[in-house]
mmCIF file of C-alpha atoms and ligand atoms in Angstrom:
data_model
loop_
_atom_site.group_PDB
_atom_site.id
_atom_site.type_symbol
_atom_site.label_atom_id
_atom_site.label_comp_id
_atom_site.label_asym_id
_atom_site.label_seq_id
_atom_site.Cartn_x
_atom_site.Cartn_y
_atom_site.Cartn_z
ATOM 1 C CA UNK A 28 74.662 52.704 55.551
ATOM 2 C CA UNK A 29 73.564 56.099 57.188
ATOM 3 C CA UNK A 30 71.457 58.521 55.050
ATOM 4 C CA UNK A 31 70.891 61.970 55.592
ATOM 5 C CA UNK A 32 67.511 61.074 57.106
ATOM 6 C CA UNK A 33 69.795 59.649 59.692
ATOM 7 C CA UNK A 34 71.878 62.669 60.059
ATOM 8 C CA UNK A 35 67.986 64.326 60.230
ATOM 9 C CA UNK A 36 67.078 62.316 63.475
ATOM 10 C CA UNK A 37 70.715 62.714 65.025
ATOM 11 C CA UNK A 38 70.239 66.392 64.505
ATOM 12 C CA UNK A 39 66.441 66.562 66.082
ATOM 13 C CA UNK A 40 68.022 63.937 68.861
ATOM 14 C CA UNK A 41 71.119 66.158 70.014
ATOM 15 C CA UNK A 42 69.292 69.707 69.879
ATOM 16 C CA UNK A 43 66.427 67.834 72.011
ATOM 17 C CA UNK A 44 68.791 66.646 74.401
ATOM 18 C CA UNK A 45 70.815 70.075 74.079
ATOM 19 C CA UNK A 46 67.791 71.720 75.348
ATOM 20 C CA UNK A 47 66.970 69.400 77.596
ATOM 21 C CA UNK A 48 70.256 69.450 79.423
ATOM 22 C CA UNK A 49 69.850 71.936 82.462
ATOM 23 C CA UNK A 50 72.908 72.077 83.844
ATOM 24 C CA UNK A 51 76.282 72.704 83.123
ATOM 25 C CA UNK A 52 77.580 69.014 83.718
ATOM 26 C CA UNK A 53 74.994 67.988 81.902
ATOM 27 C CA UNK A 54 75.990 70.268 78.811
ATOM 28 C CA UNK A 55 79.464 69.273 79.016
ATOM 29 C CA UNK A 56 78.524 65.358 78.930
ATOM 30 C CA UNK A 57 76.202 65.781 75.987
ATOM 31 C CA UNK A 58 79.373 67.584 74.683
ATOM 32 C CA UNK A 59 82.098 64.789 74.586
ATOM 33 C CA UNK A 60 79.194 62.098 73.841
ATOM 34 C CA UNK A 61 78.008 63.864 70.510
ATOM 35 C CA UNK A 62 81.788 65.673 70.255
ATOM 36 C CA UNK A 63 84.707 63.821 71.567
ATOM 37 C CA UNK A 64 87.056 61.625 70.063
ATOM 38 C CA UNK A 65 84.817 58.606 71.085
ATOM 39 C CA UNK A 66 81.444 60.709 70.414
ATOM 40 C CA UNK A 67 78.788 59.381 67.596
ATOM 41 C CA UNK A 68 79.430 62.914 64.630
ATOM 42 C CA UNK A 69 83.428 61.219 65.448
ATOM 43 C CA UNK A 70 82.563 57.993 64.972
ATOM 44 C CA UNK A 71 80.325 59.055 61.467
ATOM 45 C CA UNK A 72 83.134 60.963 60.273
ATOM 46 C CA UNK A 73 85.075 57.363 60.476
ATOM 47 C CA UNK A 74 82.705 56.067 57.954
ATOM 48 C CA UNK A 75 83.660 58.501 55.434
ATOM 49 C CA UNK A 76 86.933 56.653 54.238
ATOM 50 C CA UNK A 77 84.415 53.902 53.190
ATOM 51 C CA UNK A 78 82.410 55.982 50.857
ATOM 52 C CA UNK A 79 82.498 56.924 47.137
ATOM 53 C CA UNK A 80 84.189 60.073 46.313
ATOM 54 C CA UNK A 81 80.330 61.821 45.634
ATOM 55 C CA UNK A 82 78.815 60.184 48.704
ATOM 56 C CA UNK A 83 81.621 61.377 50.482
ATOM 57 C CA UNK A 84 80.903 65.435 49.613
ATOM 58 C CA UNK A 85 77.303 65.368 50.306
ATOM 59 C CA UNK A 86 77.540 63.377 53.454
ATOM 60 C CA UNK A 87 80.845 64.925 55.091
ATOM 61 C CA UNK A 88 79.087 68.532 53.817
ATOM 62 C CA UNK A 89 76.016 67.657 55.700
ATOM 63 C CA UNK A 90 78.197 65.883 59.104
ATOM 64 C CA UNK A 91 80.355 69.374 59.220
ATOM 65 C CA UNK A 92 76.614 71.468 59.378
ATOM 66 C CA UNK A 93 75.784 68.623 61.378
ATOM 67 C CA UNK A 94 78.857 69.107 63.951
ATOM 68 C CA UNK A 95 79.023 73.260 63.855
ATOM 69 C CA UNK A 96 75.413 73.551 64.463
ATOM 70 C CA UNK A 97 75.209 71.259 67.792
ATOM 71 C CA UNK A 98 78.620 73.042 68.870
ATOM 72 C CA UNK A 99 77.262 76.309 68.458
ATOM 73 C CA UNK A 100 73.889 75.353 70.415
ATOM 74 C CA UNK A 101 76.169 74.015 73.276
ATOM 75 C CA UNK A 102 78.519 76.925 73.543
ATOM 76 C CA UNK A 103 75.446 79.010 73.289
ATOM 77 C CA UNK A 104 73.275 77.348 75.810
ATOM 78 C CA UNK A 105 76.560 77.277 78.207
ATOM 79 C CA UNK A 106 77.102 80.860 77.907
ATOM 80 C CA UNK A 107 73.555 81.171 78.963
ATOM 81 C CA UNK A 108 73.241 79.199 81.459
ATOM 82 C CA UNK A 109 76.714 80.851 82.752
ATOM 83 C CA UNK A 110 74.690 84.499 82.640
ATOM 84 C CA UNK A 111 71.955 83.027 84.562
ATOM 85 C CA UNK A 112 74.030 82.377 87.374
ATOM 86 C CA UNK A 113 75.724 85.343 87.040
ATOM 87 C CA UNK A 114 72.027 86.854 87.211
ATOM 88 C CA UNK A 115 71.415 84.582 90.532
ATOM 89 C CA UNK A 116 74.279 85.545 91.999
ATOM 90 C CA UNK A 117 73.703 89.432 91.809
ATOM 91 C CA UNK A 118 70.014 89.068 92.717
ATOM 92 C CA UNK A 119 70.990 86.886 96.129
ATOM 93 C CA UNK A 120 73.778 89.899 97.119
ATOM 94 C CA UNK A 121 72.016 92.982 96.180
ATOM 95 C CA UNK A 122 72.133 95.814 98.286
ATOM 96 C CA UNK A 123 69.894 98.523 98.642
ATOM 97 C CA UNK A 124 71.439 101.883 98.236
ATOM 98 C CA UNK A 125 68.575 103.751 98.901
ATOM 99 C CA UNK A 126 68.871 102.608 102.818
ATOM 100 C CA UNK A 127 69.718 104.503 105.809
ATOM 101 C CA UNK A 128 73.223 103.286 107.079
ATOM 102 C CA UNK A 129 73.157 100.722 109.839
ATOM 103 C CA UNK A 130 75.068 102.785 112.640
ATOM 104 C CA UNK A 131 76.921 100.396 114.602
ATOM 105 C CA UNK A 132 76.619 100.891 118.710
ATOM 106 C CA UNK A 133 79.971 101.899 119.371
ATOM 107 C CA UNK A 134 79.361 103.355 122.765
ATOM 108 C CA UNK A 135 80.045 107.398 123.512
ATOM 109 C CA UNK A 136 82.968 109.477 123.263
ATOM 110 C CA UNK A 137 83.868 110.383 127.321
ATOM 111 C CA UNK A 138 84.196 114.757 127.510
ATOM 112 C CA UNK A 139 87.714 114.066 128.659
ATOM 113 C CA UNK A 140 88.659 112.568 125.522
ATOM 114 C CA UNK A 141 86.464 114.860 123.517
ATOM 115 C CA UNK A 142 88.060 117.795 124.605
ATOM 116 C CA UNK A 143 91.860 116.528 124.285
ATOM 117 C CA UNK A 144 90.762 115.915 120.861
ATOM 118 C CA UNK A 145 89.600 119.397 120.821
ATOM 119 C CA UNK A 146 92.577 120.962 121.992
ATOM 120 C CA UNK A 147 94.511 119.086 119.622
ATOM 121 C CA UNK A 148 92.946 120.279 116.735
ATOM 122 C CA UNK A 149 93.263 123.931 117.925
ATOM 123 C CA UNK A 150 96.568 123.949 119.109
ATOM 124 C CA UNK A 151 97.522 121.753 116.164
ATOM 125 C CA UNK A 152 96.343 124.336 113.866
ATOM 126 C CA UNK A 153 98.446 126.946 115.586
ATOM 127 C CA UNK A 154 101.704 125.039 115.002
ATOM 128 C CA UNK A 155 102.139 122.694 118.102
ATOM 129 C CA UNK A 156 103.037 119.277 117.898
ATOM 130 C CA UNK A 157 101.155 116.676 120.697
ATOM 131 C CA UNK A 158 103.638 114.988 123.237
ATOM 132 C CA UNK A 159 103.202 112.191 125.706
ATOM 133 C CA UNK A 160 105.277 110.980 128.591
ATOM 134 C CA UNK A 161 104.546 108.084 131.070
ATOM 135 C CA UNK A 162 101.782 108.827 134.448
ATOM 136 C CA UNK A 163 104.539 107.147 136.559
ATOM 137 C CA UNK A 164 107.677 109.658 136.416
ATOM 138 C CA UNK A 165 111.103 109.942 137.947
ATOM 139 C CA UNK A 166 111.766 112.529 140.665
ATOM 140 C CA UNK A 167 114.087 114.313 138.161
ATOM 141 C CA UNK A 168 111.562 115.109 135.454
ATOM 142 C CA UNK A 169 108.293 116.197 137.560
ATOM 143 C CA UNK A 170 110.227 117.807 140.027
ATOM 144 C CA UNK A 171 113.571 118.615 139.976
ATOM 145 C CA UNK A 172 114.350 119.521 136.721
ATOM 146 C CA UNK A 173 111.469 121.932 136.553
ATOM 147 C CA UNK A 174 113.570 123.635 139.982
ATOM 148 C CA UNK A 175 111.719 122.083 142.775
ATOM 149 C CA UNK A 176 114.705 122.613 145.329
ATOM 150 C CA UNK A 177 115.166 119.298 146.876
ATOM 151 C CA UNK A 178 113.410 118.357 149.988
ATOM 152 C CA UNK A 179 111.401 121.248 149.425
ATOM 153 C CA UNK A 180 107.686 121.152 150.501
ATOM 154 C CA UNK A 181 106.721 122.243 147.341
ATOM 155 C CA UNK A 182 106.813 118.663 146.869
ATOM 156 C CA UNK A 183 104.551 117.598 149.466
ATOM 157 C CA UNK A 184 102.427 120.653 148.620
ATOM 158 C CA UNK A 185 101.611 119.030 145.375
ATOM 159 C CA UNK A 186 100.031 115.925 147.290
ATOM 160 C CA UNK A 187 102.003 113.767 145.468
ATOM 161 C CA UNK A 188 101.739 109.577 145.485
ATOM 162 C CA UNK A 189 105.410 108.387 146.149
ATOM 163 C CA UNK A 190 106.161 104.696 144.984
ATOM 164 C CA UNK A 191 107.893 102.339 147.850
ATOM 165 C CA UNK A 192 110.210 100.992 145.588
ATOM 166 C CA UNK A 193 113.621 102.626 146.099
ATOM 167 C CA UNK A 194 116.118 103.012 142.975
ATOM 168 C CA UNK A 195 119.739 102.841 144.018
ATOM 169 C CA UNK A 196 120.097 106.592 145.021
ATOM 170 C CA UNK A 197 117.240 105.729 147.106
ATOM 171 C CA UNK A 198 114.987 107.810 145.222
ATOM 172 C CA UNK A 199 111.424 107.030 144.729
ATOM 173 C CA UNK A 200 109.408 107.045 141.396
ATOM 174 C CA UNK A 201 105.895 109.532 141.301
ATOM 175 C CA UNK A 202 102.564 109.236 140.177
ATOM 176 C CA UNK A 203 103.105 112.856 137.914
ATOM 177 C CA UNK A 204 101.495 115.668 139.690
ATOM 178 C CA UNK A 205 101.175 117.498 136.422
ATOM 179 C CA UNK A 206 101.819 117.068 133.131
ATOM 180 C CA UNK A 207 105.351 119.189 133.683
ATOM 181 C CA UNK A 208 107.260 116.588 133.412
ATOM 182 C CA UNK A 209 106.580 115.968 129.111
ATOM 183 C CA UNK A 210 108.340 119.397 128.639
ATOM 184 C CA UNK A 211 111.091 117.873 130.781
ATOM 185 C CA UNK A 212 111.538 115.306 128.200
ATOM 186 C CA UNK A 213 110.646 117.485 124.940
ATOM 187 C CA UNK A 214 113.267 120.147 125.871
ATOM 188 C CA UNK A 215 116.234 116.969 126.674
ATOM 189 C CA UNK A 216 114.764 115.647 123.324
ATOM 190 C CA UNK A 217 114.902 118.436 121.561
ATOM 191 C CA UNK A 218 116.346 121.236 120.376
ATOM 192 C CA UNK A 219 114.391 124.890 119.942
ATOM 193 C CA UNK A 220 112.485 125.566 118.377
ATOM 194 C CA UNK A 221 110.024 124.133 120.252
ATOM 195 C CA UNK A 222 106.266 124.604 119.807
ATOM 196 C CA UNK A 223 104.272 121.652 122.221
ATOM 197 C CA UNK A 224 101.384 120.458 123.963
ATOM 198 C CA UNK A 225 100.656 117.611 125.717
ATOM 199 C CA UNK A 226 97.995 116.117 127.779
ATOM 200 C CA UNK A 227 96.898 113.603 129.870
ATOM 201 C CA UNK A 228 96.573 111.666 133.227
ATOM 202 C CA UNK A 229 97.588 113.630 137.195
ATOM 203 C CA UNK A 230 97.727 112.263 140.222
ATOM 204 C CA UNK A 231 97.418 113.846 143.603
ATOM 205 C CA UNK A 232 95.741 112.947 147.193
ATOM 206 C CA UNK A 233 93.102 115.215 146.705
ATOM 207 C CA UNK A 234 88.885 114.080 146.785
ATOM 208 C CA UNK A 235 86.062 116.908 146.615
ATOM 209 C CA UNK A 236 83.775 118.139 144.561
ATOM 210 C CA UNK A 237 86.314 119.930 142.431
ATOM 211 C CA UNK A 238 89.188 117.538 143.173
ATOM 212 C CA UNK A 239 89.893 113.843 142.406
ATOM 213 C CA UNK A 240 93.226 111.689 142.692
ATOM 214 C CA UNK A 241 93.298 111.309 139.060
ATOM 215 C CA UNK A 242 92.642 114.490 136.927
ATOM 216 C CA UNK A 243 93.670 115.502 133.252
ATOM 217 C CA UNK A 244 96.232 118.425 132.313
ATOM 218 C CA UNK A 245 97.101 119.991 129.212
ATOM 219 C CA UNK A 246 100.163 122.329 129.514
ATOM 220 C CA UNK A 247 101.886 124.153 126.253
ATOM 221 C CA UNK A 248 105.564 124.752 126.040
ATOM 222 C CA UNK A 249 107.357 127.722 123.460
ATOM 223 C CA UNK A 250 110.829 127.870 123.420
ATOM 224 C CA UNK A 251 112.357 130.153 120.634
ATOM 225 C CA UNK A 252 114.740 133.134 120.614
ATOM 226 C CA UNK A 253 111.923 135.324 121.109
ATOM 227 C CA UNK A 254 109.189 134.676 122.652
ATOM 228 C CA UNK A 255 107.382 137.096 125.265
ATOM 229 C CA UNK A 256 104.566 137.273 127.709
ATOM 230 C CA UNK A 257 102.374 139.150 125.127
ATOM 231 C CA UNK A 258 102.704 135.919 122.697
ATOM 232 C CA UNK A 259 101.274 133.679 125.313
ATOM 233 C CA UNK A 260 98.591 136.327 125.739
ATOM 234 C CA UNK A 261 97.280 136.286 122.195
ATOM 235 C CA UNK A 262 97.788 132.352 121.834
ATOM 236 C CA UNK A 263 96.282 131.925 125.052
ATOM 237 C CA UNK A 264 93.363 134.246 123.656
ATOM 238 C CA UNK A 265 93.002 132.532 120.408
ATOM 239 C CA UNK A 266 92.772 129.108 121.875
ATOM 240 C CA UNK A 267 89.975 129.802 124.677
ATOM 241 C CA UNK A 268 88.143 131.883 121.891
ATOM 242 C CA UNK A 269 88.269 128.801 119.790
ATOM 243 C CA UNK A 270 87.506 125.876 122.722
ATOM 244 C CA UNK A 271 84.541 128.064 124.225
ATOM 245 C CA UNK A 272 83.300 129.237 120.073
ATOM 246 C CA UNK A 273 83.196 132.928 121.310
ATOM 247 C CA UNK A 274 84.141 135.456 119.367
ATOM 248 C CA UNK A 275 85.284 137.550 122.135
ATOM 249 C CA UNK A 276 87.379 136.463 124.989
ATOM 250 C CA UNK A 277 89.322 138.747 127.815
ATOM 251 C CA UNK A 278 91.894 137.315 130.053
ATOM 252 C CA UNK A 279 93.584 138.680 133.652
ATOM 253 C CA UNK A 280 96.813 137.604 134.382
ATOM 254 C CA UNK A 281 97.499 137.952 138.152
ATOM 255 C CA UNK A 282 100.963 137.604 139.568
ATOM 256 C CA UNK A 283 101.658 133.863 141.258
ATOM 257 C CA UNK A 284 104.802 131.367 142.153
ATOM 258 C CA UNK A 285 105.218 128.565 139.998
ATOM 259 C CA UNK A 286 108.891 126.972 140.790
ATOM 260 C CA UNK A 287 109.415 126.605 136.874
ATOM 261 C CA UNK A 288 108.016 129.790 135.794
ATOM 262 C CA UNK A 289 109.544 133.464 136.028
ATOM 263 C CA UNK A 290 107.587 135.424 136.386
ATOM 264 C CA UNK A 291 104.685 133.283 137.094
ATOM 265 C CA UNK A 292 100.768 134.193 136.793
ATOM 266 C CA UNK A 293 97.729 132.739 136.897
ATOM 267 C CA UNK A 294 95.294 133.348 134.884
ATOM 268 C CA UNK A 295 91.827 134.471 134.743
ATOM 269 C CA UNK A 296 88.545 134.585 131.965
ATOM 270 C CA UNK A 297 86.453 136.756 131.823
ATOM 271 C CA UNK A 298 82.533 135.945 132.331
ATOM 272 C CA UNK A 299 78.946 136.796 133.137
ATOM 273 C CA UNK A 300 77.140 135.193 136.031
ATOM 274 C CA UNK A 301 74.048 137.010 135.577
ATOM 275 C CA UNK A 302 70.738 135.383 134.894
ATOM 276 C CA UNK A 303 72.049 132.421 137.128
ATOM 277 C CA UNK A 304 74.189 130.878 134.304
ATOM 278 C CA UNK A 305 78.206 131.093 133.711
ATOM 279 C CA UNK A 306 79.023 132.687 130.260
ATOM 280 C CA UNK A 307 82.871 132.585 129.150
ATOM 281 C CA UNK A 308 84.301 135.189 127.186
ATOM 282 C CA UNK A 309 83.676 138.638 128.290
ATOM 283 C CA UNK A 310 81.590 139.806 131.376
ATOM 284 C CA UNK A 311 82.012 141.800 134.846
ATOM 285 C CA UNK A 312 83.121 138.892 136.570
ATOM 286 C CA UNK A 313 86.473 136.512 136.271
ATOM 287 C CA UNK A 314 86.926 132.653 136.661
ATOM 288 C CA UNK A 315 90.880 131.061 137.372
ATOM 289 C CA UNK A 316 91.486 129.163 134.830
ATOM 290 C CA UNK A 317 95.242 128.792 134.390
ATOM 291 C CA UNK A 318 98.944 128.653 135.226
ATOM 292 C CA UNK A 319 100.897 130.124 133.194
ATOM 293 C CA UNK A 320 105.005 131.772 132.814
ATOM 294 C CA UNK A 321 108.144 132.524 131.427
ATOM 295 C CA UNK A 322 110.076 129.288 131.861
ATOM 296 C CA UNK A 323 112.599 129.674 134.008
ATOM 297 C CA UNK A 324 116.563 130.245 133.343
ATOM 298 C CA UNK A 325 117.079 126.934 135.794
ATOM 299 C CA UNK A 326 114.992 124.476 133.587
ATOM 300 C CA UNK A 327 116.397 125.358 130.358
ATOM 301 C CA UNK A 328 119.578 124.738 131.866
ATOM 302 C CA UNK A 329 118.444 121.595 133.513
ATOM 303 C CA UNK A 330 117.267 120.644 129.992
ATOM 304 C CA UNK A 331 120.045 121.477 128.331
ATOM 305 C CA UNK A 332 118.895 124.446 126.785
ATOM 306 C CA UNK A 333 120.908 127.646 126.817
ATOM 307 C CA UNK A 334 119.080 130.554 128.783
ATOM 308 C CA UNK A 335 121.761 133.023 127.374
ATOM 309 C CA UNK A 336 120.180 132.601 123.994
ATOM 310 C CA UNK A 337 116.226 130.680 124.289
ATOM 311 C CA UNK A 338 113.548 131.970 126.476
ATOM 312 C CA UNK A 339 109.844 130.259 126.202
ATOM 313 C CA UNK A 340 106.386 130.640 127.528
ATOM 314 C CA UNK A 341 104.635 127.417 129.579
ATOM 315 C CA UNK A 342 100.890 127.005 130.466
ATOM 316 C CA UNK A 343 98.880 124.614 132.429
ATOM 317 C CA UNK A 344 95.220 123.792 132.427
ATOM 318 C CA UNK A 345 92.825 121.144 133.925
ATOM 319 C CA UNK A 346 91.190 119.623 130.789
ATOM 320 C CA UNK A 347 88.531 118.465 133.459
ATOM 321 C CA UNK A 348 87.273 121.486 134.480
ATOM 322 C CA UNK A 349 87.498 122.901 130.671
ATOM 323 C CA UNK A 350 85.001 120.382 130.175
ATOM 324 C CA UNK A 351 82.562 120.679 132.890
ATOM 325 C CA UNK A 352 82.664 124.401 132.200
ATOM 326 C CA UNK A 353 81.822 124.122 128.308
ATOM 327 C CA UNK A 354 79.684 120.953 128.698
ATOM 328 C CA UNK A 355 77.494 122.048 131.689
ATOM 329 C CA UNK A 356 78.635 119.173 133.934
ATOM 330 C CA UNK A 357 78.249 119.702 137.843
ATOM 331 C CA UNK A 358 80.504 117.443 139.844
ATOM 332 C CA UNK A 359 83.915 116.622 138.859
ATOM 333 C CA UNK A 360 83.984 112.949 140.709
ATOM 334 C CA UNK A 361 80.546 111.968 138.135
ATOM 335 C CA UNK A 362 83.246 111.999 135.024
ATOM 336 C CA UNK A 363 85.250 109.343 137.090
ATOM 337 C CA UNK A 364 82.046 107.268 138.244
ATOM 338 C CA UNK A 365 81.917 104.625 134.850
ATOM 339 C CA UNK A 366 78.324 105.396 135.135
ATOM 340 C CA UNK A 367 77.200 104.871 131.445
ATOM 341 C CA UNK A 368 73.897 106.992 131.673
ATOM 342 C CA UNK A 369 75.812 109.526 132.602
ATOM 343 C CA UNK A 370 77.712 108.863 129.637
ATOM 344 C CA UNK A 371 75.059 108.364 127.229
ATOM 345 C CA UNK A 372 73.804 112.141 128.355
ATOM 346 C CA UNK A 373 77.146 113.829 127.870
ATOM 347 C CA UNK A 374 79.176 111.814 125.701
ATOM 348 C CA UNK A 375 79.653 111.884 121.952
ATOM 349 C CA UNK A 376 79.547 110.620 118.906
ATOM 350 C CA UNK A 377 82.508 108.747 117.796
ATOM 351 C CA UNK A 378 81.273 109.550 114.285
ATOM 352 C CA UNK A 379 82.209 113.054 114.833
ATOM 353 C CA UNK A 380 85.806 113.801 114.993
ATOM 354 C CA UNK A 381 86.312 117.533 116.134
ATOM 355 C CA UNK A 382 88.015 120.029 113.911
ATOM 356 C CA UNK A 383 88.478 123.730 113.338
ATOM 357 C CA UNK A 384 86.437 123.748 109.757
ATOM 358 C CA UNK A 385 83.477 121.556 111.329
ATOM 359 C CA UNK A 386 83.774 123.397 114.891
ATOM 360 C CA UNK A 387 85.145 121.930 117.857
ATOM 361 C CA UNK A 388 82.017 121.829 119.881
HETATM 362 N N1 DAH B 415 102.118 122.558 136.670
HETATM 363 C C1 DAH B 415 101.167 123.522 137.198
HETATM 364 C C2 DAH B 415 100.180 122.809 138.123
HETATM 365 O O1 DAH B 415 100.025 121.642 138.004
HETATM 366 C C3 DAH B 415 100.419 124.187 136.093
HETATM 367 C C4 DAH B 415 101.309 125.038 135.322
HETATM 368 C C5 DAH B 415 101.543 126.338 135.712
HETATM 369 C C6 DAH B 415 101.977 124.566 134.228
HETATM 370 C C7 DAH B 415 102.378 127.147 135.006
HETATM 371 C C8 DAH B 415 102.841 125.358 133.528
HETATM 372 C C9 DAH B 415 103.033 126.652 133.916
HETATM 373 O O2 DAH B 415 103.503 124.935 132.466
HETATM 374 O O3 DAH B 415 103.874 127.441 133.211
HETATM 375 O O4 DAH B 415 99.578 123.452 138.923
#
C-alpha cells in the first residue's frame, strides 16, 4: 500500500530530477515518465479504485498537489530554460550601435558620370525630362532629319565612323556624331510640348589633347508655341549658374551655322584668367562653350511637327569639357585612360548622389 510518506519521497524524487534535468529533452522525458498515461502519479491514480472511500480523499487530495506541483515546476523550468536561449541567442547576434558604419569599397564615381548626374538634377528641376537613344544611329536621325542635305560634306566635316554594312538602300549605319539624333526620336515620339535633355556617348575621328573618338554630349530640346531666343538665354543662364555654383554668370552668343538651327550661335561664358587660374561666371575674358539655336522649320517638319504653329530652342554641350573645366582636370584623353589613380584623385563618392538642395558640386 503507498502512504503519503511515499507520495513524500516521489515528490523530493521528481523535483530533484526536475532540477536536475538541463535540457529541454530532458524536461520533456521527465514529463511523460512522471505525467503520461503510462507515467508513475498515472499509474497511483489507478490505485485509487482500490481504496476506501476516506483513504481515497486524503490520498487522491494529496496525488492532485502531488501532480499540479511537479507540472507547474516543469512548465516553469521549460519556460526558463526557453528564456535562456532566447538570452543566448541575443547575446551571440548583438550589434553595436554605437559603431562607425563599415563603408563598403565600392570604387569612385568617374566626372563623366558625376556630372550627367548633375545636369540631370538641374535640368530636371527646371522641367525637362532625360532621353536616351542608341550610340549606333541611322543616317536619317543624326543627319538627315536634322537637314544635313545629302551628300553634303557637312557629313564628312563631322568626322564621322561609317559602318560597312549596307542596308538595302545601301545606306550605312553611324557611330552618332552628337547626341542630335535623341531629339530626332523625341520630336517623332512625341508631340509638343516638349521640354528634353539627353546625354551621352559621340563618336568622331578626332585624337588631341582636347579631342578623343569617343566624347560625351548633352544637348536640350524646347518645342512649344512660344518659345524664343531670350528663353534659352535665361535657362541657359540658370543652368551654368547652377553647374559652376556661381551666383553670377554672363553669356555671349555669337552668330554660327548649325544645319538644324536657325539662326544658329555659339555660345560663350564669361571668365577671369587673371592670377593664372580660369574662373567661370563673370570676368573680362570669354570661353566657347556651346551650340546653341532656333530649331529649324525643316526638322520639325522632318519630325512631324508643324513649323506653322511650334517653334523650339536646341543646345549642345561637351559634358567632357564641363567637367575638366569645373573639376580642374588637364587633358581630356586622362578621363579615357582606365587609370584608377587617376580615378581615386578625381572621382566620387557613390554615397553622394548630387542634387539641387545638397549642391551639385
Ligand atoms: N550638334 C552640335 C555639335 O555636335 C551641337 C549643337 C549645336 C547641338 C546647336 C544643338 C544645337 O542642339 O542647337 O556640334
Amino acid at each position: 500500500m503507498t502512504t503519503n510518506t511515499d507520495l513524500e519521497e516521489l515528490e523530493r524524487t521528481l523535483l530533484a530530477r526536475v532540477a536536475a534535468a538541463n535540457d529541454e529533452a530532458a524536461l520533456e522525458a521527465l514529463r511523460v515518465e512522471a505525467l503520461g498515461k503510462q507515467g508513475s502519479i498515472s499509474a497511483l491514480m489507478k490505485n485509487l479504485g482500490a481504496m476506501s472511500p476516506d483513504e481515497r480523499k486524503t490520498f487522491g487530495a494529496a496525488l492532485n498537489v502531488l501532480k499540479d506541483k511537479v507540472t507547474e515546476e516543469i512548465v516553469t523550468k521549460k519556460a526558463a530554460m526557453a528564456e535562456a536561449a532566447l538570452d543566448r541567442q541575443l547575446q551571440a547576434e548583438a550589434v553595436d550601435v554605437t559603431l562607425p558604419p563599415v563603408r563598403p569599397r565600392l570604387g569612385a564615381i568617374h566626372p563623366v558620370s558625376q556630372v550627367m548626374e548633375e545636369m540631370a538634377a538641374i535640368f530636371g528641376e527646371m522641367g525637362f525630362a532625360v532621353e536616351e537613344g542608341p550610340d549606333i544611329e541611322t543616317d536619317f536621325n543624326n543627319f538627315t532629319a536634322l537637314n544635313f542635305p545629302k551628300n553634303h560634306p557637312a557629313r564628312e566635316l563631322q568626322d564621322t565612323f561609317f559602318l560597312n554594312a549596307r542596308d538595302e538602300q545601301g545606306e550605312r549605319k553611324v557611330l552618332r556624331t552628337h547626341t542630335s539624333p535623341v531629339q530626332v526620336r523625341t520630336m517623332l515620339r512625341q508631340k509638343p510640348p516638349i521640354r528634353m535633355i539627353c546625354m551621352g556617348r559621340t563618336f568622331r575621328k578626332d585624337w588631341d589633347a582636347t579631342h578623343t573618338p569617343m566624347f560625351h554630349q548633352i544637348e536640350g530640346l524646347v518645342i512649344d508655341e512660344t518659345t524664343s531666343m531670350a528663353d534659352l538665354k535665361s535657362v541657359l543662364t540658370a543652368a551654368l549658374k547652377a553647374y559652376f555654383e556661381v551666383d553670377d554668370v554672363k553669356l555671349r552668343f555669337r552668330p554660327h551655322h548649325f544645319p538644324f538651327t536657325e539662326p544658329s550661335a555659339e555660345v560663350d561664358v564669361g571668365c577671369d584668367r587673371s592670377g593664372g587660374t580660369l574662373k567661370i561666371g563673370t570676368g573680362d575674358d570669354w570661353l566657347e562653350i556651346l551650340g546653341s539655336g532656333m530649331v529649324h522649320p525643316n526638322v520639325l517638319k522632318n519630325c512631324g511637327i508643324d513649323p506653322e504653329k511650334y517653334q523650339g530652342y536646341a543646345f549642345g554641350m561637351g559634358i567632357d569639357r564641363l567637367a575638366m573645366l569645373k573639376y580642374g582636370m588637364p587633358d581630356l584623353r586622362d578621363l579615357f585612360a582606365n587609370d584608377t589613380r587617376w580615378l581615386k584623385h578625381y572621382g566620387f563618392s557613390p554615397f553622394l548622389l548630387p542634387g539641387l538642395a545638397q549642391g551639385v558640386g
